[in-house]
């Protein structure tokens, strides 16, 4: 989001109230004031502001100037403590008083307080008794200075947590080093939050508390996760490792309830996100700034408020830690002229870089380049009049199939949305808006301003309409939804002078609401524009300029708690809250000469940023709660209720089919006031709700508890267009609890949260008993015989088993049936067992398996759906899309389906029907199944999972050809051996038959 500087003159008239007719109100008379002395910049520690006047002045000049400084708001006084954000402001605290001015005499303090040096402009104060302590500086002469009524408590919170963050980008983690320190006995580095290690006092204190059982933990607000330290302390510190994240940034350090000398350690809330880097200062680059004399402009990331860019009239500054440190943003030479470099009219910040608007042209400064944007980015080359980003942080939201924009920019006639990688899309023109609003083509309609609303997906277009365009113009409002791409004309019409420029800020509420201001007045539009008017003041009928010495409105700051601060150009502050219709003037905090802005720190607290003439920046914490309590002491305004509680612990909730969400809010008030809790919601009409109110009265106090349950009552089964019906009944709805009456003295205005009706992308299903650990982790190949495949191909199928995708297969004997049990999980773990219907199929096309239940055994009255019938019915769809919740019809009614063979296998499984997968007994195999939830009323998500089963127990049957060939060869071999044996034995027989005759003949011859 960004804060704009006001560059227009002061002579334009103040606009009338909303809806008023006739001529505008006369302008306030502007009195010329003598030149004001500027504060001398100096190196002072954060939280302190140095002052002074440059140059020398004669005694006569001083005598003339001093009374003017005293009466005209230059002199101010402040206070501070050693604890950050005034977290501890008690009887134990040292309160530091500081007066800026020249007429100081001494401090006036009550008897219960003691001041160290009563006559010193800078001194220390201690109060021994709790309560309201009235403090005031006494001045020389007849003039008086305003007094403050400081609320000093008697809290037992004395110690604070100190943290230091170490980033490790190689594994995207952050090590948070934590110790405990006493702000009244800490080293200066610890008070300045620059310490790299604990001081000796802090080491002793931390070890002492650790001995007593103290141990910190980091608790996240959004995802409600807990991170605990290592068991062993190191040098008096704990170390906690947390992941770097963008979606769980709000964290809190909490410890055990351990006391040391009746003192406890206060919890500490802070924002810790993924480290964002600032643009480096490069030698030779030149400053870029706003025109000389203009007010400060700022832009920051909505979800990381510590990441800020501030444009002054001499430099541009950037920080990623709420200006504990900062760098200058400069641009390369020879791209802009000197006049262009010092003519920034608007600034914005996004992940793409820093956007500067200069003379109707948009530029972006990224880490690597400074670039002019134009036609190549689908933007006009000139004529751009504004750029904006979101003000409110919604980390989670439901967006159906699109991408949410990062920035919005506009000309007088066109609106563009910007996305990642500097991609821009034109979404609207005034020609389309004329048709939409039924405005005559001859009338003048231009884009007056554009602002993101409190809704995470909506954009507000403020349109300027006139016919003659000489005196007045009408401001209309159209809200554009990025999800539906629809425009809605709001019940909003404001008649203002033709030269008026209005700046809007939407408030953090469920129903659309905003404050809108010109130079002099603030207009409020609450409760979906049903309550409208001009913000009132005790005098001057809401003209803040007249109450601020004719200074004009510079900026309005709104936080998540409903606080609204209006800062004038001379640093005078006005305060009110959302849904409140009048403002009060706060005590002066900064002198009128210094240029300042109000921002939000890393600890979610308000602070001032000051830019001095020597191009230095300084931050200073602002005690908003103490300042409003001081002013309220005179007004005596009381909150109408004693307490307002609820059980909404998260700002984002998913609602799936068949689920309901219940919340309660409780208000406690004194009897006979008749207060109650109001439940309001905004968004598509896709939810039903039931409210119950419980009422109790005891001892003069009433407790009223409202419980509201949100649910959806839509039947998605057997409908004509399942996906269309789903789309019509999904969306985002904002809900808020608020008390029926409210006042500035009340703490939190309301509780706002989202209910997203649709698919929670973190949900998934698993088949119980399967993992990736109980097997050899490797890929392999196997063959599926073609006769086992569904489509009967001509060749066998060679399949690669992807272990990372399929996990470990479950080995089953071929005679063992298998019944899958499905579990539902999300990012936080197990949710429930899935009891509804689901289907399975083998992803590689095998169909050599079956089911043990038949349709008749399962209770079907007509033939049930099967893979065979569904693939035949949806031949043009792939197998995984042929059957699902979109076309499921049960078989348990004569009115659904048709008669058929009920002895077929029933292919639908659930937890209780005992339907099992059965395997063939003549061969083993590897099966990779996908399971899909079939029940159309179970979830908006397409829930699927993969599991694998390997059967064993039977030697694979060889081919008949192979057996015949083997037998033929075996018989041939046997016959050959038999024949050879015959001839071999015949030879032997012949040899032994004739050998005795030969021996006899030889013997006869010898004789």
Tab-separated table of C-alpha atoms in Angstrom, residues 793-945:
chain	number	residue	atom	x	y	z
A	793	UNK	CA	-3.144	-54.251	-27.205
A	794	UNK	CA	-1.038	-56.182	-29.681
A	795	UNK	CA	2.123	-56.064	-27.564
A	796	UNK	CA	3.078	-56.578	-23.966
A	797	UNK	CA	3.498	-53.401	-21.906
A	798	UNK	CA	6.834	-52.511	-20.354
A	799	UNK	CA	6.311	-50.363	-17.246
A	800	UNK	CA	8.730	-48.343	-15.130
A	801	UNK	CA	7.964	-48.481	-11.424
A	802	UNK	CA	8.507	-44.952	-10.082
A	803	UNK	CA	9.301	-45.419	-6.401
A	804	UNK	CA	9.028	-41.713	-5.492
A	805	UNK	CA	5.555	-41.569	-7.015
A	806	UNK	CA	4.136	-44.969	-6.088
A	807	UNK	CA	5.850	-45.674	-2.771
A	808	UNK	CA	6.516	-49.145	-1.440
A	809	UNK	CA	4.302	-51.939	-2.838
A	810	UNK	CA	2.409	-54.138	-0.428
A	811	UNK	CA	3.226	-57.818	-1.011
A	812	UNK	CA	0.201	-60.131	-0.782
A	813	UNK	CA	-0.332	-63.803	-1.371
A	814	UNK	CA	-2.537	-64.303	-4.425
A	815	UNK	CA	-5.181	-65.862	-2.220
A	816	UNK	CA	-5.284	-62.925	0.198
A	817	UNK	CA	-8.001	-60.336	-0.439
A	818	UNK	CA	-7.371	-56.626	0.144
A	819	UNK	CA	-9.756	-53.953	1.478
A	820	UNK	CA	-8.302	-50.396	1.188
A	821	UNK	CA	-8.803	-48.091	4.168
A	822	UNK	CA	-8.638	-44.400	3.250
A	823	UNK	CA	-7.518	-41.604	5.586
A	824	UNK	CA	-8.011	-37.866	5.130
A	825	UNK	CA	-5.064	-35.602	5.987
A	826	UNK	CA	-4.080	-31.965	5.644
A	827	UNK	CA	-0.986	-29.896	6.371
A	828	UNK	CA	-1.406	-30.469	10.090
A	829	UNK	CA	-1.751	-34.239	9.838
A	830	UNK	CA	-4.520	-36.818	10.193
A	831	UNK	CA	-8.148	-35.622	10.136
A	832	UNK	CA	-10.433	-38.666	9.878
A	833	UNK	CA	-11.073	-42.026	8.275
A	834	UNK	CA	-12.959	-41.740	4.989
A	835	UNK	CA	-16.225	-43.659	5.285
A	836	UNK	CA	-17.851	-42.689	1.979
A	837	UNK	CA	-17.752	-44.500	-1.370
A	838	UNK	CA	-14.601	-44.609	-3.469
A	839	UNK	CA	-13.381	-46.428	-6.570
A	840	UNK	CA	-10.023	-47.878	-7.619
A	841	UNK	CA	-8.462	-48.638	-10.968
A	842	UNK	CA	-5.101	-49.880	-12.160
A	843	UNK	CA	-3.393	-46.922	-13.778
A	844	UNK	CA	-1.498	-48.937	-16.420
A	845	UNK	CA	-4.652	-50.580	-17.737
A	846	UNK	CA	-4.651	-53.966	-15.980
A	847	UNK	CA	-8.024	-55.593	-15.478
A	848	UNK	CA	-6.969	-59.037	-14.258
A	849	UNK	CA	-8.414	-58.417	-10.794
A	850	UNK	CA	-11.928	-58.361	-9.436
A	851	UNK	CA	-14.080	-57.766	-6.342
A	852	UNK	CA	-15.519	-60.263	-3.893
A	853	UNK	CA	-18.912	-58.534	-3.479
A	854	UNK	CA	-21.625	-58.743	-6.084
A	855	UNK	CA	-24.240	-56.103	-6.788
A	856	UNK	CA	-26.933	-58.339	-5.323
A	857	UNK	CA	-24.934	-58.989	-2.158
A	858	UNK	CA	-24.364	-55.256	-1.774
A	859	UNK	CA	-28.115	-54.563	-1.832
A	860	UNK	CA	-28.499	-53.096	-5.296
A	861	UNK	CA	-32.014	-52.923	-6.750
A	862	UNK	CA	-30.796	-51.986	-10.214
A	863	UNK	CA	-27.545	-52.617	-12.012
A	864	UNK	CA	-24.714	-50.603	-10.444
A	865	UNK	CA	-22.156	-48.527	-12.298
A	866	UNK	CA	-18.957	-50.340	-13.304
A	867	UNK	CA	-15.784	-49.372	-15.067
A	868	UNK	CA	-16.986	-51.232	-18.146
A	869	UNK	CA	-20.298	-49.402	-18.316
A	870	UNK	CA	-18.811	-45.984	-17.511
A	871	UNK	CA	-15.994	-46.206	-20.070
A	872	UNK	CA	-18.512	-47.304	-22.666
A	873	UNK	CA	-20.724	-44.342	-21.773
A	874	UNK	CA	-17.786	-41.869	-21.853
A	875	UNK	CA	-15.640	-43.207	-24.669
A	876	UNK	CA	-14.221	-39.765	-25.462
A	877	UNK	CA	-12.795	-39.299	-21.966
A	878	UNK	CA	-9.616	-40.792	-20.520
A	879	UNK	CA	-10.059	-43.594	-18.016
A	880	UNK	CA	-9.505	-41.456	-14.906
A	881	UNK	CA	-12.242	-39.003	-15.982
A	882	UNK	CA	-14.832	-41.504	-17.140
A	883	UNK	CA	-16.184	-42.153	-13.653
A	884	UNK	CA	-16.280	-39.825	-10.679
A	885	UNK	CA	-18.509	-37.833	-8.327
A	886	UNK	CA	-19.788	-35.757	-11.245
A	887	UNK	CA	-21.656	-38.726	-12.772
A	888	UNK	CA	-22.117	-41.093	-9.839
A	889	UNK	CA	-25.552	-42.635	-9.333
A	890	UNK	CA	-26.316	-45.228	-6.673
A	891	UNK	CA	-28.125	-48.495	-7.328
A	892	UNK	CA	-30.315	-48.679	-4.223
A	893	UNK	CA	-33.505	-47.309	-5.771
A	894	UNK	CA	-35.774	-48.593	-8.499
A	895	UNK	CA	-36.081	-45.035	-9.783
A	896	UNK	CA	-32.362	-44.792	-10.559
A	897	UNK	CA	-30.683	-46.921	-13.199
A	898	UNK	CA	-32.088	-49.922	-14.983
A	899	UNK	CA	-32.471	-53.642	-14.252
A	900	UNK	CA	-29.625	-55.903	-15.152
A	901	UNK	CA	-27.412	-58.756	-14.046
A	902	UNK	CA	-26.940	-58.251	-10.312
A	903	UNK	CA	-24.434	-61.107	-10.093
A	904	UNK	CA	-21.727	-58.878	-11.547
A	905	UNK	CA	-18.915	-57.698	-9.236
A	906	UNK	CA	-19.765	-54.549	-7.268
A	907	UNK	CA	-16.835	-52.199	-7.964
A	908	UNK	CA	-17.564	-49.499	-5.379
A	909	UNK	CA	-15.826	-49.698	-2.000
A	910	UNK	CA	-16.343	-47.966	1.320
A	911	UNK	CA	-15.170	-48.530	4.844
A	912	UNK	CA	-18.140	-50.625	5.943
A	913	UNK	CA	-19.195	-52.683	2.915
A	914	UNK	CA	-16.328	-55.192	3.203
A	915	UNK	CA	-15.783	-55.177	-0.529
A	916	UNK	CA	-12.305	-56.532	-1.266
A	917	UNK	CA	-9.970	-56.698	-4.217
A	918	UNK	CA	-9.266	-60.298	-5.291
A	919	UNK	CA	-6.412	-61.531	-7.462
A	920	UNK	CA	-5.999	-64.171	-10.208
A	921	UNK	CA	-4.637	-67.506	-8.998
A	922	UNK	CA	-2.855	-68.529	-12.162
A	923	UNK	CA	-0.222	-65.801	-12.166
A	924	UNK	CA	1.375	-63.144	-9.955
A	925	UNK	CA	1.797	-59.479	-10.829
A	926	UNK	CA	2.472	-55.882	-9.893
A	927	UNK	CA	-0.601	-53.613	-9.600
A	928	UNK	CA	-0.475	-49.823	-9.266
A	929	UNK	CA	-3.900	-48.513	-8.247
A	930	UNK	CA	-5.332	-45.039	-8.029
A	931	UNK	CA	-8.165	-44.446	-5.598
A	932	UNK	CA	-10.729	-41.648	-6.021
A	933	UNK	CA	-13.477	-40.435	-3.705
A	934	UNK	CA	-16.768	-41.125	-5.480
A	935	UNK	CA	-19.276	-39.527	-3.102
A	936	UNK	CA	-20.314	-36.167	-4.659
A	937	UNK	CA	-21.275	-34.739	-1.235
A	938	UNK	CA	-17.933	-35.380	0.474
A	939	UNK	CA	-15.518	-32.713	-0.754
A	940	UNK	CA	-15.028	-29.965	-3.286
A	941	UNK	CA	-11.555	-31.408	-3.886
A	942	UNK	CA	-10.806	-34.159	-6.377
A	943	UNK	CA	-9.263	-36.446	-3.769
A	944	UNK	CA	-7.077	-39.221	-5.187
A	945	UNK	CA	-4.169	-41.349	-4.012
